[in-house]
C-alpha positions as a printed Julia matrix, in Angstrom:
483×3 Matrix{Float64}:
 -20.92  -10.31   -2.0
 -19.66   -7.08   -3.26
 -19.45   -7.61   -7.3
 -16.24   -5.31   -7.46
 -14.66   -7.7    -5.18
 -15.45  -10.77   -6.95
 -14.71   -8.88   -9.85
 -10.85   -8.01   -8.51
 -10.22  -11.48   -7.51
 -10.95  -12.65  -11.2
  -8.8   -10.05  -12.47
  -6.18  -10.5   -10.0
  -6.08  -13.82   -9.97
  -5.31  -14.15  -14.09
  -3.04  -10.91  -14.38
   0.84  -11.17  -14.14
   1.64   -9.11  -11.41
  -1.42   -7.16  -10.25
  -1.12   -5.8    -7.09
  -4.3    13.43   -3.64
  -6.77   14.07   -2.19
  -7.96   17.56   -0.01
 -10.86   17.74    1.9
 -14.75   19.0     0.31
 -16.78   20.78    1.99
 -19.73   18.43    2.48
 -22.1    19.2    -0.62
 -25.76   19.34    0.44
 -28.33   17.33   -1.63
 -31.89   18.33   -0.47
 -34.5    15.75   -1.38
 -37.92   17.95   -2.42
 -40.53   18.06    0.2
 -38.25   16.87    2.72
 -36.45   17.76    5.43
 -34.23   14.78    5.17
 -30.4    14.93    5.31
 -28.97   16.84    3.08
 -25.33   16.1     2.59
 -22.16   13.75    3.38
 -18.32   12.82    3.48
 -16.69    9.6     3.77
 -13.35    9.71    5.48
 -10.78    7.15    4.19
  -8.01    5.31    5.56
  -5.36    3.03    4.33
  -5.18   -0.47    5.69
  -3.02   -3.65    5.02
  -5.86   -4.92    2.31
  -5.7    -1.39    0.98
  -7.9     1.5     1.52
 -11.16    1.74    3.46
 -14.2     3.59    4.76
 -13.96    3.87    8.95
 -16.24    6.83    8.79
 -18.91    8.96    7.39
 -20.37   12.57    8.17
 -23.92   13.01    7.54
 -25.28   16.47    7.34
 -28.65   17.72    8.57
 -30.63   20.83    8.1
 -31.06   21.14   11.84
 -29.58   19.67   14.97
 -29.9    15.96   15.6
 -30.65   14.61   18.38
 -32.51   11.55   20.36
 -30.45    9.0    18.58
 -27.79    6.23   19.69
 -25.88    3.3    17.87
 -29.04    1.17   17.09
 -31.08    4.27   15.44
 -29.5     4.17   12.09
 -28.82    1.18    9.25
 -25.94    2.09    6.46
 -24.75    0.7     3.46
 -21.54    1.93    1.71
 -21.44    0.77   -1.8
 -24.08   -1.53   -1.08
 -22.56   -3.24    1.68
 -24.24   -3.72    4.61
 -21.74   -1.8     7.45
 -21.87   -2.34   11.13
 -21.96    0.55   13.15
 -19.55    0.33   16.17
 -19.96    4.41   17.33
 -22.62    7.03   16.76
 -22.19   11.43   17.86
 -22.9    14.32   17.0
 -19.22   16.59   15.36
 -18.7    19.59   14.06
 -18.54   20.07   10.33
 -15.38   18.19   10.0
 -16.2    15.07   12.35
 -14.96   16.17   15.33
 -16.57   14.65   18.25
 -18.57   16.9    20.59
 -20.9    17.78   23.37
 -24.8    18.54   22.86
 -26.6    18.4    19.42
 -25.58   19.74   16.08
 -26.01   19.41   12.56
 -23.72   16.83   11.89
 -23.71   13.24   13.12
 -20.76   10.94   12.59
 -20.81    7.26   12.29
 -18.15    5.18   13.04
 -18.27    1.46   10.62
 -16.0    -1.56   11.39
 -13.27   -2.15    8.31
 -12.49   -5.82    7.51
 -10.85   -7.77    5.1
 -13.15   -9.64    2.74
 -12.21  -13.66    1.88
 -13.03  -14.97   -1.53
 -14.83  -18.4    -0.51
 -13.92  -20.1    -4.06
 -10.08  -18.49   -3.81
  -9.68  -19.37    0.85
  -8.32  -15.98    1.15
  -8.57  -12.4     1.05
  -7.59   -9.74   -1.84
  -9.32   -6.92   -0.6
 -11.3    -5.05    2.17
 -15.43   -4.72    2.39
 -16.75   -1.7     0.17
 -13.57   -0.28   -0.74
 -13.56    3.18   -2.24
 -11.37    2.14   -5.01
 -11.88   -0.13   -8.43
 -10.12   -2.18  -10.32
 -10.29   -1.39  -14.46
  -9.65   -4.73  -16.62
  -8.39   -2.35  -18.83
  -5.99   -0.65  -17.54
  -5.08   -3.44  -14.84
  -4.94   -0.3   -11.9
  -6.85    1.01   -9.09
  -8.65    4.15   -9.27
 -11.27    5.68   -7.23
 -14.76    4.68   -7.5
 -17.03    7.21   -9.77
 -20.11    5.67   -7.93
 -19.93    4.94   -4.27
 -23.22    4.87   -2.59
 -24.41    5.84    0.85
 -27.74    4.25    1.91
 -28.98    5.62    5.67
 -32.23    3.99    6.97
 -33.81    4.28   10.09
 -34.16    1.15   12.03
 -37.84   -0.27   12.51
 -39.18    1.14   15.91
 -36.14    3.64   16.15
 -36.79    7.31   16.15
 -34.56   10.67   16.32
 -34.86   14.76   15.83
 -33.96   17.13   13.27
 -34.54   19.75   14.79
 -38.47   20.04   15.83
 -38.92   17.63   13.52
 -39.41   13.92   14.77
 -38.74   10.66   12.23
 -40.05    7.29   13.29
 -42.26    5.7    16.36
 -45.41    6.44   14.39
 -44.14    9.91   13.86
 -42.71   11.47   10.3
 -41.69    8.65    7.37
 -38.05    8.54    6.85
 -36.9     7.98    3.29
 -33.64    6.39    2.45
 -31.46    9.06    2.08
 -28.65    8.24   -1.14
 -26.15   10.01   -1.59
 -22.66    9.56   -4.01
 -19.5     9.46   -1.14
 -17.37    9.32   -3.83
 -18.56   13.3    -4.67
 -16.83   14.0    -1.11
 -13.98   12.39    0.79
 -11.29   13.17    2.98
  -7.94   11.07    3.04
  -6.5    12.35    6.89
  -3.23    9.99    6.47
  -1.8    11.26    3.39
  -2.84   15.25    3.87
   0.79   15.79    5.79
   2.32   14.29    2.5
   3.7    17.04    0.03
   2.54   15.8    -3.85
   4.5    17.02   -6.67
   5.07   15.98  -10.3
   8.42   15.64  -11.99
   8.75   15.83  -15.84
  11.78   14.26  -18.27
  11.94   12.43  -21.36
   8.54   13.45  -22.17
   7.1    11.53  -18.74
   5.25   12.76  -16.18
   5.62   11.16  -12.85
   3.57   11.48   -9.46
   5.47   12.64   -6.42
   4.65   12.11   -2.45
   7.09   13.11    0.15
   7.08   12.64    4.04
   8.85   14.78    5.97
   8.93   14.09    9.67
   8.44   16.57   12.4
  11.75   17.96   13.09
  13.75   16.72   11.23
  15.17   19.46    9.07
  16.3    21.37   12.41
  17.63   18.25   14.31
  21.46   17.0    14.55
  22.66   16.01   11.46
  21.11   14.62    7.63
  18.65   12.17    7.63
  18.0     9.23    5.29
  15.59    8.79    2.8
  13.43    5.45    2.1
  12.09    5.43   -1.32
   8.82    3.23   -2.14
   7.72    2.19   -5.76
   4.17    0.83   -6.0
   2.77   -2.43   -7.53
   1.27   -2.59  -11.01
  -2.27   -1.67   -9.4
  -1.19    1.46   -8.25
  -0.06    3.39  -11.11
  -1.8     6.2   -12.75
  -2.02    9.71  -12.41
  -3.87   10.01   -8.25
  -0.63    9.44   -5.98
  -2.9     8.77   -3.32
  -3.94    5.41   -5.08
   0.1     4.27   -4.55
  -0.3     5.69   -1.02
  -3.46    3.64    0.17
  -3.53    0.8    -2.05
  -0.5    -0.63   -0.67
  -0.65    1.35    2.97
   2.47    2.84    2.19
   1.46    5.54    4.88
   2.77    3.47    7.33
   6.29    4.38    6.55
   5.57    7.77    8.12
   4.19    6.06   11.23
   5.81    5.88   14.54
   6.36    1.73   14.18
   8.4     2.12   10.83
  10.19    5.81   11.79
  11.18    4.44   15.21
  13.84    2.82   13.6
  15.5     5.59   12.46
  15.47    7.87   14.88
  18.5     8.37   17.41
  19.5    11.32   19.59
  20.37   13.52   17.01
  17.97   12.44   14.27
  14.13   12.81   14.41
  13.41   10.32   11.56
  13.65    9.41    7.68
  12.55   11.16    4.89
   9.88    9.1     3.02
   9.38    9.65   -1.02
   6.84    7.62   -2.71
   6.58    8.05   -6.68
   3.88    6.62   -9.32
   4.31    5.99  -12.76
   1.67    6.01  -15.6
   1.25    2.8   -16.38
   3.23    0.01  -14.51
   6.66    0.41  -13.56
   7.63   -3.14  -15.89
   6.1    -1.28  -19.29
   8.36   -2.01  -22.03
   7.55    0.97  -23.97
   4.02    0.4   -25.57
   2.2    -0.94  -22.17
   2.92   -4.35  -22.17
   4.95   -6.25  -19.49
   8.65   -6.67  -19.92
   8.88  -10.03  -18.51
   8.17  -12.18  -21.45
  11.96  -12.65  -22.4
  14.62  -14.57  -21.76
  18.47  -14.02  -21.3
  17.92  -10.13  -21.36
  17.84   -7.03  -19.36
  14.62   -6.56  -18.53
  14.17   -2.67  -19.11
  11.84   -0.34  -18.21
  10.76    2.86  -20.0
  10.63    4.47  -16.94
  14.26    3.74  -15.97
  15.5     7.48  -16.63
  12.89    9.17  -15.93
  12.84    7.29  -12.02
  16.28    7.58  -11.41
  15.82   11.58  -12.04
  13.23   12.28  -10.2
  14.85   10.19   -7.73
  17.76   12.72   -7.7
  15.71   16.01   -8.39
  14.06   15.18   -4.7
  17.59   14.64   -3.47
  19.3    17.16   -5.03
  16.75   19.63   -3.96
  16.56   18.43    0.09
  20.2    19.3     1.31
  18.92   17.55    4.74
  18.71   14.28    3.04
  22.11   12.04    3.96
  22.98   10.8     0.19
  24.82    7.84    2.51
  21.75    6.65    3.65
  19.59    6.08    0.26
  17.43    3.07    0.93
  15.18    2.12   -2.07
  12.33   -0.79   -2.37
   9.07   -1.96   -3.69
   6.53   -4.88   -4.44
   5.63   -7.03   -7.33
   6.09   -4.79  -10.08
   7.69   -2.38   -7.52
  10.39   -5.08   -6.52
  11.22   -5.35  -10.05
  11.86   -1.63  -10.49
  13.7    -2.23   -7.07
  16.35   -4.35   -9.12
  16.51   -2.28  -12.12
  17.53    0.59   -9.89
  20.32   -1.88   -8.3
  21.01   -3.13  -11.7
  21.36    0.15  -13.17
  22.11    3.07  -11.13
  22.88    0.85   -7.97
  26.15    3.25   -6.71
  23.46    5.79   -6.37
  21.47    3.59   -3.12
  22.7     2.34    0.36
  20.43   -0.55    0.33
  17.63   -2.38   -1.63
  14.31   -4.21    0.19
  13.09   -5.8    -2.66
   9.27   -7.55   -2.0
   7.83  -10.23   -3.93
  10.25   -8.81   -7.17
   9.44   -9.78  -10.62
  12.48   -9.12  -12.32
  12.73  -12.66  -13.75
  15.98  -14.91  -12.43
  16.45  -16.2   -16.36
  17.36  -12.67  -17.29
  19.94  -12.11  -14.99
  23.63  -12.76  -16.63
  26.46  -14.01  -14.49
  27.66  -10.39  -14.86
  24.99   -8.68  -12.96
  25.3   -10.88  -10.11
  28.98   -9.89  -10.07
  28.05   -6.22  -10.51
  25.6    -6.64   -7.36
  26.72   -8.62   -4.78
  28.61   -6.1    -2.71
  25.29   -4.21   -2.12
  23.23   -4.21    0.77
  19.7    -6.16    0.01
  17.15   -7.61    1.73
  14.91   -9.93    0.23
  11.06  -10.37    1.15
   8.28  -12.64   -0.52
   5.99  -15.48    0.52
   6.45  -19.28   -0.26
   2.41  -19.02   -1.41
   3.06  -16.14   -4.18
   1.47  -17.61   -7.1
   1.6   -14.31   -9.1
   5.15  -13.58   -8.87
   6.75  -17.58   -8.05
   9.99  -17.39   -5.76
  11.27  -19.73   -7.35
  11.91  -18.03  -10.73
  12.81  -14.68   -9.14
  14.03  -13.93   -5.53
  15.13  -17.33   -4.41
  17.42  -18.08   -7.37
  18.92  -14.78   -7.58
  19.61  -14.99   -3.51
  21.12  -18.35   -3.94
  23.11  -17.22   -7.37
  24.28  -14.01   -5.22
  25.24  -16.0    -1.82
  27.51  -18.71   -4.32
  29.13  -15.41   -5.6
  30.46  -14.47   -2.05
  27.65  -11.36   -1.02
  28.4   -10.6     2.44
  25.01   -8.44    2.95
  22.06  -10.36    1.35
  19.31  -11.35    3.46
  16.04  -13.17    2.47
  12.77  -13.69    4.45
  10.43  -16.02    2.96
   7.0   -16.6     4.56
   4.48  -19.71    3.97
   1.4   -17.44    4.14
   0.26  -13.91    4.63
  -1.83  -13.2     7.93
  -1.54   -9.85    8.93
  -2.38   -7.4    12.17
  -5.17   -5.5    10.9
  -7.42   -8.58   10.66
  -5.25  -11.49   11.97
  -7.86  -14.18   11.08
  -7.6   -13.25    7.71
  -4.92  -15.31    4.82
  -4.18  -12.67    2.47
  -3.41  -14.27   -1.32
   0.49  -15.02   -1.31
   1.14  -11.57   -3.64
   0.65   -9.91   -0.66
   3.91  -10.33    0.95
   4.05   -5.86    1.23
   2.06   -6.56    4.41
   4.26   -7.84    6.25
   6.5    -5.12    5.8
   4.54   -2.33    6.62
   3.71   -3.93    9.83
   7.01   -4.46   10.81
   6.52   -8.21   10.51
   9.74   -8.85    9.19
  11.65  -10.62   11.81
  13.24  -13.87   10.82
  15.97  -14.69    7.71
  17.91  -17.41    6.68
  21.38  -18.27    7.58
  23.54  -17.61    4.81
  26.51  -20.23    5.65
  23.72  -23.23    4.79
  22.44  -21.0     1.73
  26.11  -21.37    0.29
  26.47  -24.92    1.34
  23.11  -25.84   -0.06
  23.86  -24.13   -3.81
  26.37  -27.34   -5.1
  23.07  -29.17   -3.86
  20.17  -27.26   -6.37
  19.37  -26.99   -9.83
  18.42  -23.6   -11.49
  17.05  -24.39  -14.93
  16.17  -21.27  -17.07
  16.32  -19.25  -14.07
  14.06  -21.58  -11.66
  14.93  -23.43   -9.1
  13.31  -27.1    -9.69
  15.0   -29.33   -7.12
  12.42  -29.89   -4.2
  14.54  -30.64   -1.17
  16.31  -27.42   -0.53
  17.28  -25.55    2.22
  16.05  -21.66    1.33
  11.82  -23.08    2.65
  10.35  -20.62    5.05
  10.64  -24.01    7.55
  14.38  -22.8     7.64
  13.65  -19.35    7.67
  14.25  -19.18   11.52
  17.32  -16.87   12.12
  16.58  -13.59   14.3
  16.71  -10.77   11.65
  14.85   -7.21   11.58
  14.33   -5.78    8.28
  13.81   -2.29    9.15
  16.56   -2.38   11.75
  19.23   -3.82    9.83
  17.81   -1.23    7.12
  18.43    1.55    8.96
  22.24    0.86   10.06
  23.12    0.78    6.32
  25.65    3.23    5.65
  28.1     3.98    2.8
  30.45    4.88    4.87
């Protein structure tokens, strides 16, 4: 097994709430006394696991040919890889007729299970790694690309024949991580925005369109898990697939006859979104606000974006996030919550305990929609999202909604449990079609008990086997108005 991997499952499994690029040209490496291959590029895509390698370009000195899908053996990372496709592109892996230089090799993408954990916390051979130290994702330094040629397999470079009792072929090595193309998140436009002496990452999706359709458009605003900070927005894009918000399944939902979709802004802090002020976690209190030294800095490069897209309808302002994400989620409601339409917190951590009676009356006339999974054993339900739903329903909130799963099984490999964290995945796969019914969630509250902001009675009725009621969480997203 990958020794990142187990590596990340350690790491996530005993942190609190774990969980840009353009394209190289292809930099030649030519082995002496060879005529082997002489460069590559790895092409990476986000999945629901987080990011992956579907493809890499191999270079050659001459034009390859004689070769088919059982000629070559790869390793990413030092992974074994299955190849599914094998053809000859052009310099940037575009398929095509007749021999050329390059040859492009399509690899299957899975989701990797932890046998000692019974579920999954990552893909095979990512392109990213986990630092103890920091507790974030960033892009591997060192990530390996072994070709062989098969026993009894052959092919040309040119005149020049390997295999079949012909010319050796040496493993050709090469370092994908010198070279790689991100396709999703090139029609993204990354910015930075600067106050209070912080620096924060910008990405912004703007769909075709849109700024010369019939009217303003909304915005949905994403903030990243604790793993996904740093200073390389495309870790927050990929490592929690946020690129599906600019995708036809999520943008379908609001788009109408006059409007061609919804502006997307995705924004990375530092460190993690729950820092206190000298990188620890802000969670470790009880009976206070839970603040955030990013609080000001967010909220105004929240309203920079805003203020400097007059297409953007400032009545349509839907914000959300997951795990430490979610918790920034709340502190926006909390603390600028006029500002936003609607809130779609996931798996929040803004601890139940340090919510006063006075922020639930100061919040429950918003618009919020609650997501997390029954399984979550980084971020428990019970001491966050469920008893702040419940609290909120008992104070009379007319537009709360909660979806609470028992596991997390995707779309991208459906045979695959994800760890409970992982909740963000049904989300971005528009999974997110069931909620309670709020009349029992009121009649059930005289029927709990919430001690120190946990809900410890057993026999209640807010279990995902109630969780039945027909409710979309992107559609009822998008019909959130204002006005």
């Amino acid at each position: 097994m990958n020794s990142k991997l187990i590596l990340k499952a350690v790491l996530y499994t005993t942190a609190l709430f774990s969980v840009c690029v353009e394209g190289k040209v292809i930099r030649k490496c030519i082995p002496k006394g060879t005529k082997s291959a002489i460069g590559a590029q790895m092409i990476v895509h986000g999945y629901e696991w987080g990011p992956a390698v579907p493809k890499i370009i191999v270079e050659f000195q001459d034009k390859v040919s004689g070769f088919d899908i059982d000629t070559f053996a790869v390793k990413t990372d030092h992974v074994e890889r299955e190849i599914i496709d094998v053809y000859n592109t052009d310099a940037n892996g575009k398929k095509q007729k007749g021999a050329s230089k390059y040859v492009g090799l399509e690899l299957t993408v899975k989701a990797s299970v932890i046998p000692s954990l019974g579920f999954s916390m990552g893909g095979e051979a990512s392109p990213f790694t986990y630092d103890m130290n920091t507790g974030r994702n960033s892009w591997s330094t060192n990530y390996e690309l072994d070709l062989d040629l098969k026993e009894g397999k052959s092919f040309k470079d040119g005149k020049l024949e390997y295999g079949a009792n012909k010319k050796i072929w040496k493993t050709f090595k090469y370092n994908l991580a010198d070279n790689y193309v991100v396709p999703e998140t090139k029609e993204w436009k990354k910015d930075s925005f600067t106050a209070h002496s912080i620096t924060l990452q910008r990405a912004s999706f703007t769909p075709k369109g849109v700024e010369k359709d019939g009217g303003k458009n909304p915005l949905v605003i994403w903030l990243h898990g604790a793993g996904e900070g740093g200073r390389n927005i495309d870790i927050t894009l990929l490592g929690n697939e946020v690129t599906a918000l600019a995708k036809e399944e999520i943008q379908k939902y609001f788009i109408s006859d006059d409007l061609k979709g919804a502006y997307v802004l995705a924004v990375q802090t530092p460190t993690m979104w729950m820092d206190r002020g000298n990188s620890t976690y802000n969670s470790d209190i009880s009976g206070k606000r839970q603040t955030s030294i990013y609080d000001a800095v967010l909220f105004e490069a929240i309203k920079d974006y805003v203020a400097n897209n007059s297409d953007i309808d400032t009545n349509r302002i839907y914000v959300g996030g997951c795990s430490n994400g979610g918790y920034m989620t709340m502190n926006m409601m909390f603390e600028h919550g006029d500002f936003f339409t609607a809130f779609y917190p996931i798996c929040e951590a803004y601890m139940d305990r340090n919510i006063s009676e006075d922020m639930i009356e100061g919040v429950k006339g918003y618009n919020i929609w609650f997501l997390h999974s029954e399984d979550d054993t980084t971020v428990d339900p019970l001491a966050t999202s469920i008893s702040t739903y419940y609290r909120l329903m008992n104070a009379g909130a007319k537009n709360v909604h909660y979806t609470l799963t028992d596991h997390v099984i995707g779309t991208d490999d459906p045979e695959v449990q994800y760890m409970g964290h992982y909740s963000w995945v049904y989300a971005f796969n528009d999974q997110v079609k069931n909620q309670f019914d709020n009349t029992k969630v009121v009649a059930d509250f005289e029927n709990i008990t919430i001690k120190d902001g946990k809900v410890i009675t057993t026999d209640n009725y807010v279990t995902n086997a109630n969780c039945n009621k027909d409710g979309n969480m992107w559609s009822w997203l998008a019909s959130q108005r204002k006005n």
